[in-house]
N, C-alpha and C. Protein backbone atom coordinates (compact mmCIF):
# COMPACT_ATOMS: atom_id res chain seq x y z
N MET A 1 -19.02 18.45 41.94
CA MET A 1 -17.60 18.71 41.97
C MET A 1 -17.06 17.23 41.17
N ARG A 2 -16.55 17.08 40.15
CA ARG A 2 -16.56 15.32 39.90
C ARG A 2 -15.16 14.99 40.87
N SER A 3 -14.86 13.94 41.11
CA SER A 3 -13.95 13.35 42.21
C SER A 3 -12.30 13.36 40.88
N PRO A 4 -11.62 13.31 41.18
CA PRO A 4 -10.07 13.59 40.47
C PRO A 4 -9.91 12.16 39.81
N ILE A 5 -10.63 10.91 40.50
CA ILE A 5 -10.56 9.97 39.86
C ILE A 5 -11.09 9.88 38.66
N VAL A 6 -12.38 10.24 38.41
CA VAL A 6 -13.16 10.33 36.79
C VAL A 6 -12.60 11.39 36.25
N ILE A 7 -11.87 12.42 36.54
CA ILE A 7 -11.04 14.01 35.76
C ILE A 7 -9.32 13.22 35.48
N ALA A 8 -8.66 12.18 36.43
CA ALA A 8 -7.63 11.42 35.86
C ALA A 8 -7.89 10.54 34.19
N LEU A 9 -9.11 9.70 34.94
CA LEU A 9 -9.86 8.57 33.36
C LEU A 9 -9.78 9.50 32.35
N GLY A 10 -10.40 10.87 32.47
CA GLY A 10 -10.55 10.98 31.48
C GLY A 10 -10.12 11.26 30.58
N VAL A 11 -9.04 12.41 31.42
CA VAL A 11 -7.35 12.36 30.69
C VAL A 11 -6.17 11.31 30.59
N LEU A 12 -6.87 10.44 30.68
CA LEU A 12 -6.06 8.99 30.44
C LEU A 12 -6.73 8.49 29.28
N ALA A 13 -8.04 8.96 29.04
CA ALA A 13 -8.89 8.31 27.40
C ALA A 13 -8.22 9.07 26.74
N ALA A 14 -8.14 11.09 27.09
CA ALA A 14 -8.17 11.32 25.96
C ALA A 14 -6.47 11.03 25.40
N VAL A 15 -5.93 10.97 26.13
CA VAL A 15 -3.62 10.93 25.95
C VAL A 15 -4.30 9.45 24.51
N ALA A 16 -4.96 8.65 25.29
CA ALA A 16 -4.58 7.14 24.74
C ALA A 16 -5.65 7.10 23.34
N ALA A 17 -6.24 7.85 22.95
CA ALA A 17 -7.38 8.14 22.08
C ALA A 17 -6.18 8.80 21.10
N ALA A 18 -5.45 9.41 21.76
CA ALA A 18 -4.58 11.18 20.73
C ALA A 18 -2.96 10.47 20.24
N ALA A 19 -3.03 8.50 20.87
CA ALA A 19 -1.48 8.12 20.86
C ALA A 19 -1.78 6.84 20.61
N ARG A 20 -2.94 7.01 18.94
CA ARG A 20 -3.36 5.84 18.16
C ARG A 20 -2.03 5.80 16.80
N GLU A 21 -2.18 4.51 16.45
CA GLU A 21 -1.08 4.21 15.50
C GLU A 21 -1.43 5.11 14.16
N ASN A 22 -0.31 5.32 13.55
CA ASN A 22 -0.82 5.71 12.32
C ASN A 22 -2.37 7.03 12.01
N PRO A 23 -1.80 8.31 12.84
CA PRO A 23 -2.92 9.03 12.83
C PRO A 23 -2.80 10.08 11.19
N PHE A 24 -4.00 10.36 11.17
CA PHE A 24 -3.56 10.74 9.63
C PHE A 24 -3.67 12.72 10.09
N ASN A 25 -3.25 12.90 8.21
CA ASN A 25 -2.24 14.38 8.68
C ASN A 25 -4.35 15.05 8.24
N ASN A 26 -4.85 15.56 8.94
CA ASN A 26 -6.29 16.15 8.80
C ASN A 26 -5.99 17.44 8.15
N PRO A 27 -6.20 17.53 7.19
CA PRO A 27 -6.08 19.60 6.24
C PRO A 27 -6.97 20.03 7.50
N SER A 28 -6.28 21.64 7.03
CA SER A 28 -7.65 22.31 7.83
C SER A 28 -8.43 22.27 7.39
N GLY A 29 -10.08 22.03 8.27
CA GLY A 29 -11.19 21.76 7.89
C GLY A 29 -11.47 21.07 7.27
N GLY A 30 -10.58 20.22 7.75
CA GLY A 30 -10.90 18.35 7.72
C GLY A 30 -10.80 18.34 5.57
N TYR A 31 -11.18 16.55 5.35
CA TYR A 31 -11.21 16.43 4.00
C TYR A 31 -12.01 16.02 3.11
N ARG A 32 -11.87 17.18 1.85
CA ARG A 32 -13.12 17.27 1.84
C ARG A 32 -13.05 16.42 0.17
N PHE A 33 -14.19 15.57 -0.40
CA PHE A 33 -13.96 14.61 -1.48
C PHE A 33 -15.17 14.98 -2.07
N ALA A 34 -14.74 14.76 -3.29
CA ALA A 34 -16.21 14.79 -4.20
C ALA A 34 -15.85 13.76 -4.87
N ALA A 35 -17.01 12.81 -5.62
CA ALA A 35 -16.99 11.75 -6.08
C ALA A 35 -15.78 11.73 -7.84
N ASN A 36 -15.44 10.97 -8.31
CA ASN A 36 -14.24 10.47 -9.08
C ASN A 36 -13.39 11.38 -8.83
N MET A 37 -13.26 12.22 -7.70
CA MET A 37 -11.81 12.86 -7.69
C MET A 37 -11.16 12.79 -7.33
N PRO A 38 -10.23 12.43 -7.43
CA PRO A 38 -8.47 11.98 -6.62
C PRO A 38 -7.92 13.11 -5.06
N THR A 39 -7.91 12.46 -3.82
CA THR A 39 -7.69 13.55 -3.23
C THR A 39 -6.82 12.04 -2.75
N THR A 40 -5.80 13.05 -2.37
CA THR A 40 -4.59 12.34 -1.02
C THR A 40 -4.41 12.88 0.05
N LEU A 41 -4.52 10.82 0.95
CA LEU A 41 -5.06 10.83 2.27
C LEU A 41 -3.22 10.69 2.60
N SER A 42 -2.96 11.11 4.12
CA SER A 42 -2.18 11.56 4.03
C SER A 42 -1.90 11.31 5.91
N TRP A 43 -0.72 10.83 6.62
CA TRP A 43 -0.72 10.53 7.62
C TRP A 43 0.71 10.04 8.29
N GLU A 44 0.79 9.83 9.20
CA GLU A 44 2.41 9.72 9.86
C GLU A 44 2.68 7.85 9.97
N PRO A 45 3.24 7.30 9.28
CA PRO A 45 3.56 5.92 9.56
C PRO A 45 4.32 5.72 11.01
N THR A 46 3.51 5.18 11.65
CA THR A 46 3.91 4.75 12.72
C THR A 46 4.17 3.67 13.62
N THR A 47 3.81 2.55 12.27
CA THR A 47 4.11 0.79 12.00
C THR A 47 4.82 0.50 10.72
N ASP A 48 5.59 -0.64 11.50
CA ASP A 48 6.01 -1.27 9.97
C ASP A 48 5.34 -2.48 9.05
N GLY A 49 5.60 -2.38 8.20
CA GLY A 49 4.51 -3.22 7.46
C GLY A 49 3.98 -2.43 6.35
N THR A 50 2.20 -3.60 6.28
CA THR A 50 1.80 -2.93 4.78
C THR A 50 0.29 -2.34 6.43
N VAL A 51 -0.42 -1.67 5.40
CA VAL A 51 -1.79 -1.74 6.22
C VAL A 51 -2.42 -1.56 4.87
N THR A 52 -3.95 -1.51 5.13
CA THR A 52 -5.20 -1.39 4.75
C THR A 52 -5.79 -0.20 5.11
N LEU A 53 -6.80 0.20 3.93
CA LEU A 53 -7.19 1.43 3.98
C LEU A 53 -8.63 1.02 3.85
N LYS A 54 -9.63 1.60 4.56
CA LYS A 54 -11.27 1.29 4.27
C LYS A 54 -11.99 1.68 4.67
N LEU A 55 -13.43 1.91 3.75
CA LEU A 55 -14.13 3.22 3.28
C LEU A 55 -14.83 2.87 4.67
N GLN A 56 -15.86 3.74 5.44
CA GLN A 56 -16.22 2.78 6.45
C GLN A 56 -17.63 4.56 6.60
N LYS A 57 -18.87 3.48 7.43
CA LYS A 57 -19.97 4.52 8.05
C LYS A 57 -19.96 4.55 9.55
N ALA A 58 -19.63 5.55 9.86
CA ALA A 58 -19.98 6.19 11.38
C ALA A 58 -21.43 5.21 12.05
N GLY A 59 -20.66 4.65 12.98
CA GLY A 59 -21.58 4.16 14.00
C GLY A 59 -22.18 2.96 13.50
N ALA A 60 -21.47 1.73 12.39
CA ALA A 60 -21.93 0.72 12.47
C ALA A 60 -20.39 -0.16 11.66
N ILE A 61 -19.96 0.33 12.69
CA ILE A 61 -18.06 -0.09 12.26
C ILE A 61 -17.35 -1.32 13.02
N ASN A 62 -17.63 -2.26 11.80
CA ASN A 62 -16.78 -3.83 12.94
C ASN A 62 -15.20 -4.36 11.89
N PRO A 63 -14.95 -5.48 12.05
CA PRO A 63 -14.28 -6.07 11.18
C PRO A 63 -14.31 -6.56 9.65
N THR A 64 -16.12 -6.54 9.70
CA THR A 64 -16.07 -7.13 8.31
C THR A 64 -17.08 -5.52 7.61
N SER A 65 -17.28 -4.86 8.20
CA SER A 65 -17.60 -3.71 7.28
C SER A 65 -17.16 -2.16 6.35
N GLY A 66 -18.23 -2.25 5.63
CA GLY A 66 -16.88 -1.12 5.14
C GLY A 66 -16.37 -1.47 3.56
N ILE A 67 -15.62 -0.54 2.92
CA ILE A 67 -15.19 -1.28 1.59
C ILE A 67 -13.81 -0.80 1.29
N THR A 68 -13.21 -1.66 1.17
CA THR A 68 -12.00 -1.55 1.29
C THR A 68 -11.07 -0.85 -0.25
N ILE A 69 -10.31 -0.43 -0.03
CA ILE A 69 -9.73 0.86 -1.38
C ILE A 69 -8.45 -0.11 -1.03
N ALA A 70 -7.74 -0.22 -0.32
CA ALA A 70 -6.65 -0.85 -1.29
C ALA A 70 -6.18 -1.33 0.10
N ALA A 71 -5.61 -2.36 0.59
CA ALA A 71 -4.72 -3.63 1.36
C ALA A 71 -3.68 -3.79 0.54
N ASN A 72 -3.32 -4.15 1.75
CA ASN A 72 -1.81 -4.69 2.41
C ASN A 72 -0.65 -3.36 1.14
N ILE A 73 -0.98 -2.59 1.22
CA ILE A 73 0.35 -0.78 0.89
C ILE A 73 1.13 -0.92 1.85
N PRO A 74 2.32 -0.61 1.33
CA PRO A 74 3.05 -0.26 2.02
C PRO A 74 2.79 0.81 3.07
N ASN A 75 3.18 1.06 4.21
CA ASN A 75 3.26 2.11 5.05
C ASN A 75 3.95 3.19 4.43
N SER A 76 3.49 3.34 3.24
CA SER A 76 4.00 4.88 3.51
C SER A 76 3.83 6.41 4.02
N GLY A 77 2.32 6.45 4.31
CA GLY A 77 1.89 7.65 4.87
C GLY A 77 1.24 8.37 3.62
N SER A 78 0.87 7.75 2.42
CA SER A 78 -0.33 8.17 1.68
C SER A 78 -0.89 7.72 0.52
N TYR A 79 -1.76 8.03 0.03
CA TYR A 79 -2.11 6.99 -0.30
C TYR A 79 -3.50 7.80 -1.87
N VAL A 80 -3.94 7.78 -2.71
CA VAL A 80 -4.67 8.81 -3.14
C VAL A 80 -5.62 7.82 -3.76
N PHE A 81 -7.12 8.33 -3.18
CA PHE A 81 -8.16 7.95 -2.98
C PHE A 81 -9.29 8.24 -3.96
N VAL A 82 -9.79 7.60 -5.19
CA VAL A 82 -11.16 8.66 -5.51
C VAL A 82 -12.44 7.91 -5.57
N PRO A 83 -13.00 8.68 -4.83
CA PRO A 83 -14.48 8.15 -4.38
C PRO A 83 -15.71 7.35 -5.96
N SER A 84 -16.38 7.17 -5.72
CA SER A 84 -16.89 6.73 -6.88
C SER A 84 -18.43 7.20 -6.74
N ALA A 85 -18.83 7.70 -7.91
CA ALA A 85 -19.99 8.67 -8.10
C ALA A 85 -21.47 7.55 -6.93
N SER A 86 -21.49 5.91 -7.63
CA SER A 86 -22.62 5.10 -6.82
C SER A 86 -22.29 4.78 -5.28
N LEU A 87 -21.50 6.34 -4.48
CA LEU A 87 -21.65 5.49 -3.65
C LEU A 87 -23.41 6.85 -2.95
N GLY A 88 -23.89 6.37 -1.49
CA GLY A 88 -24.77 6.87 -1.46
C GLY A 88 -24.45 8.18 -0.46
N PRO A 89 -25.44 8.92 0.03
CA PRO A 89 -25.52 10.40 0.37
C PRO A 89 -25.18 10.10 1.84
N GLY A 90 -24.75 10.78 2.97
CA GLY A 90 -24.37 11.15 4.27
C GLY A 90 -23.16 11.95 4.49
N SER A 91 -22.93 12.49 5.79
CA SER A 91 -21.95 12.97 6.08
C SER A 91 -21.56 12.54 7.37
N ASP A 92 -21.39 11.43 6.57
CA ASP A 92 -20.83 10.12 8.23
C ASP A 92 -19.80 9.75 7.90
N TYR A 93 -19.65 9.51 6.54
CA TYR A 93 -17.95 8.52 5.73
C TYR A 93 -16.89 8.83 6.74
N THR A 94 -15.53 7.63 7.40
CA THR A 94 -14.93 7.67 7.57
C THR A 94 -13.41 6.56 7.03
N ILE A 95 -12.58 7.02 7.13
CA ILE A 95 -11.63 6.08 6.33
C ILE A 95 -10.85 5.93 7.93
N GLU A 96 -10.44 4.39 7.36
CA GLU A 96 -10.17 3.51 9.04
C GLU A 96 -9.01 2.73 7.98
N ILE A 97 -7.36 3.84 9.15
CA ILE A 97 -6.10 2.90 8.38
C ILE A 97 -6.18 1.32 9.70
N ILE A 98 -5.56 0.40 9.45
CA ILE A 98 -5.32 -0.93 9.41
C ILE A 98 -3.97 -1.36 9.80
N ASP A 99 -3.34 -1.49 10.68
CA ASP A 99 -1.78 -2.45 10.93
C ASP A 99 -2.77 -3.62 10.10
N ASP A 100 -1.87 -4.39 9.34
CA ASP A 100 -1.84 -5.89 8.94
C ASP A 100 -1.27 -6.40 10.17
N ASN A 101 -0.16 -6.22 9.93
CA ASN A 101 0.32 -7.16 11.82
C ASN A 101 -0.27 -7.01 12.50
N ASP A 102 -0.86 -6.21 13.52
CA ASP A 102 -1.55 -6.61 14.06
C ASP A 102 -3.12 -4.91 14.29
N PRO A 103 -4.47 -6.10 13.32
CA PRO A 103 -5.22 -5.61 13.53
C PRO A 103 -6.17 -4.70 14.66
N ASP A 104 -5.19 -4.87 16.00
CA ASP A 104 -5.82 -3.70 16.16
C ASP A 104 -5.16 -2.76 17.01
N LYS A 105 -4.32 -2.27 16.06
CA LYS A 105 -3.89 -0.81 16.07
C LYS A 105 -4.46 -0.23 14.92
N ILE A 106 -5.36 0.82 14.87
CA ILE A 106 -6.39 1.20 13.90
C ILE A 106 -6.39 2.89 14.05
N ASN A 107 -7.14 3.54 13.17
CA ASN A 107 -7.18 4.82 13.63
C ASN A 107 -8.35 5.41 12.09
N PHE A 108 -8.48 6.51 12.50
CA PHE A 108 -9.52 6.67 12.16
C PHE A 108 -9.44 7.98 10.70
N THR A 109 -9.94 8.88 9.92
CA THR A 109 -10.18 10.21 9.46
C THR A 109 -11.16 11.09 10.01
N PRO A 110 -11.69 12.05 11.21
CA PRO A 110 -12.98 12.38 11.05
C PRO A 110 -13.90 12.29 9.97
N GLN A 111 -14.96 12.61 10.40
CA GLN A 111 -16.28 11.92 9.48
C GLN A 111 -15.69 13.29 8.87
N PHE A 112 -16.56 12.91 7.30
CA PHE A 112 -17.35 13.78 6.13
C PHE A 112 -17.77 13.26 4.86
N SER A 113 -18.18 14.08 4.06
CA SER A 113 -18.96 14.11 3.48
C SER A 113 -17.97 13.71 1.86
N ILE A 114 -18.97 12.62 1.05
CA ILE A 114 -18.43 13.14 -0.36
C ILE A 114 -19.80 13.96 -1.21
N THR A 115 -19.10 15.03 -1.85
CA THR A 115 -20.24 15.77 -2.35
C THR A 115 -20.74 14.91 -4.25
N GLY A 116 -21.31 15.05 -4.95
CA GLY A 116 -21.59 14.17 -6.20
C GLY A 116 -22.24 12.85 -6.15
N THR A 117 -22.19 12.17 -5.52
CA THR A 117 -22.68 10.91 -5.04
C THR A 117 -24.11 10.71 -5.69
N THR A 118 -24.54 9.74 -6.41
CA THR A 118 -25.88 9.29 -7.03
C THR A 118 -26.90 7.96 -6.75
N GLY A 119 -26.07 7.51 -5.18
CA GLY A 119 -26.01 5.89 -5.21
C GLY A 119 -27.14 5.78 -4.04
N THR A 120 -27.75 5.58 -3.17
CA THR A 120 -28.80 5.51 -2.59
C THR A 120 -28.65 4.34 -1.50
N ALA A 121 -27.67 3.97 -1.34
CA ALA A 121 -27.03 2.92 -0.22
C ALA A 121 -26.78 3.90 0.96
N THR A 122 -27.15 2.73 2.51
CA THR A 122 -26.28 3.57 3.23
C THR A 122 -25.88 2.99 4.61
N GLU A 123 -25.66 0.99 3.47
CA GLU A 123 -24.20 0.39 4.35
C GLU A 123 -23.14 0.51 3.16
N LEU A 124 -22.05 -0.08 3.84
CA LEU A 124 -21.85 -0.05 2.73
C LEU A 124 -20.92 -1.58 3.13
N THR A 125 -20.48 -2.17 2.02
CA THR A 125 -19.69 -3.66 2.48
C THR A 125 -19.02 -3.96 0.88
N GLY A 126 -18.28 -4.88 0.94
CA GLY A 126 -17.54 -5.37 0.21
C GLY A 126 -16.47 -5.86 0.05
N SER A 127 -16.00 -6.68 -0.74
CA SER A 127 -14.40 -7.33 -0.50
C SER A 127 -13.43 -6.95 -1.61
N PRO A 128 -12.05 -7.31 -1.48
CA PRO A 128 -10.95 -6.03 -2.19
C PRO A 128 -10.95 -7.74 -3.25
N THR A 129 -9.64 -7.65 -4.15
CA THR A 129 -8.78 -8.75 -5.10
C THR A 129 -7.72 -7.65 -5.30
N VAL A 130 -6.24 -7.89 -4.97
CA VAL A 130 -5.51 -7.73 -5.08
C VAL A 130 -4.59 -8.33 -6.00
N THR A 131 -3.65 -7.97 -6.64
CA THR A 131 -3.31 -8.31 -7.43
C THR A 131 -1.38 -7.66 -7.72
N GLY A 132 -0.63 -8.06 -7.54
CA GLY A 132 0.89 -7.92 -7.89
C GLY A 132 2.14 -8.95 -7.85
N SER A 133 3.42 -7.84 -7.63
CA SER A 133 4.45 -9.07 -8.00
C SER A 133 5.69 -8.00 -7.39
N ALA A 134 6.32 -8.93 -6.91
CA ALA A 134 8.23 -8.41 -6.10
C ALA A 134 8.93 -7.11 -7.18
N SER A 135 8.47 -7.69 -8.70
CA SER A 135 9.48 -6.62 -9.46
C SER A 135 8.64 -4.93 -8.73
N GLY A 136 7.69 -4.90 -7.88
CA GLY A 136 7.97 -2.68 -7.64
C GLY A 136 5.98 -2.80 -8.42
N SER A 137 5.63 -2.72 -8.73
CA SER A 137 4.22 -2.89 -9.34
C SER A 137 2.94 -3.65 -8.56
N SER A 138 1.97 -2.87 -8.90
CA SER A 138 0.63 -4.01 -8.35
C SER A 138 -0.39 -3.43 -8.73
N SER A 139 -1.77 -3.50 -8.58
CA SER A 139 -2.91 -3.51 -9.50
C SER A 139 -3.86 -3.71 -8.28
N LEU A 140 -5.30 -3.24 -7.89
CA LEU A 140 -5.87 -3.62 -6.54
C LEU A 140 -7.03 -2.97 -7.37
N SER A 141 -8.00 -4.68 -7.78
CA SER A 141 -9.49 -4.20 -8.83
C SER A 141 -10.49 -4.68 -7.48
N HIS A 142 -10.84 -3.37 -7.38
CA HIS A 142 -12.25 -4.43 -6.09
C HIS A 142 -13.16 -3.40 -6.28
N ALA A 143 -14.51 -4.90 -6.07
CA ALA A 143 -16.05 -5.16 -6.31
C ALA A 143 -16.13 -5.07 -5.53
N ARG A 144 -17.61 -3.88 -5.26
CA ARG A 144 -17.74 -3.61 -3.97
C ARG A 144 -19.85 -3.65 -4.23
N THR A 145 -20.75 -3.59 -3.10
CA THR A 145 -22.21 -3.98 -3.29
C THR A 145 -22.10 -3.11 -2.20
N GLU A 146 -23.88 -2.25 -2.15
CA GLU A 146 -23.66 -1.80 -1.37
C GLU A 146 -25.35 -2.50 -0.97
N THR A 147 -25.84 -2.12 0.15
CA THR A 147 -27.17 -2.05 0.51
C THR A 147 -28.16 -2.35 -0.60
N ASP A 148 -27.87 -1.70 -1.66
CA ASP A 148 -28.93 -1.77 -2.63
C ASP A 148 -29.28 -2.52 -3.87
N ASN A 149 -27.79 -3.27 -3.54
CA ASN A 149 -27.28 -4.17 -4.78
C ASN A 149 -26.75 -3.46 -5.79
N ASN A 150 -26.80 -2.03 -6.26
CA ASN A 150 -25.45 -1.68 -6.92
C ASN A 150 -23.93 -1.95 -6.72
N LEU A 151 -23.91 -2.63 -8.82
CA LEU A 151 -22.62 -2.77 -8.01
C LEU A 151 -21.21 -2.19 -8.95
N PHE A 152 -20.35 -1.71 -8.20
CA PHE A 152 -19.02 -0.82 -9.03
C PHE A 152 -17.90 -1.95 -8.62
N VAL A 153 -17.23 -1.56 -9.77
CA VAL A 153 -16.35 -2.30 -10.18
C VAL A 153 -15.32 -1.16 -9.66
N HIS A 154 -13.94 -0.51 -9.28
CA HIS A 154 -12.98 0.68 -9.17
C HIS A 154 -11.64 0.02 -9.03
N GLN A 155 -10.39 0.54 -9.87
CA GLN A 155 -9.91 0.30 -10.47
C GLN A 155 -8.96 1.10 -9.55
N ASN A 156 -7.60 0.70 -9.00
CA ASN A 156 -6.77 2.15 -8.78
C ASN A 156 -5.51 1.29 -8.55
N ARG A 157 -4.15 1.91 -9.44
CA ARG A 157 -2.84 1.38 -9.52
C ARG A 157 -2.08 1.86 -8.08
N PHE A 158 -0.94 1.59 -7.88
CA PHE A 158 0.33 2.44 -7.29
C PHE A 158 1.23 1.49 -7.47
N LEU A 159 2.28 1.96 -7.71
CA LEU A 159 3.83 1.63 -8.00
C LEU A 159 4.02 1.92 -6.24
N CYS A 160 4.68 1.34 -5.29
CA CYS A 160 5.39 -0.34 -4.44
C CYS A 160 6.80 0.54 -4.38
C-alpha cells in the first residue's frame, strides 16, 4: 500500500504539469504532420509578449537542442508550421513553446511523427535568423543542419 504522502506528491506533480504555461490545444487523435504540408498549431496564450517555437526530438531536449521554427513571434495562440521533407524518420517529434520573457515557462505537444520525410538524421540542431520591422510584417529565414550534415533553408512569412 502506498503512503498518503507519496499519493499526495503524485497528485501535486500531475496538477503542476497540467498547469504549465501556454498549453497546446491538441486535436482529437493528436497532431498529424506531413512533409511540406501546412498544419496550424494552436495553444492558449497564457503569457504576455512573444514566444519561440522549436521542433524537438524527445529524449534529448535541452536549451540548445532542436530547430527553431519561429522566434520571438507574438503570443497569439496559433502558428502555421510546414515540416521539411528533409527531416529524419521518427515518431518522437514534439514542438516546444518557450516564453521569451521567462525561458523556464515552456510547454510541449504530445509526441508525433511526420509522414513523407526523406532525411536520415536522428538529432536536430539549428539556429534562426529573424528579420522584421515595426510596420507589421516580419520574415523568418531559418537554416538548419542535421547530424548527417544535410542543409535545408526554410522560409515562413507571418503578419504581426
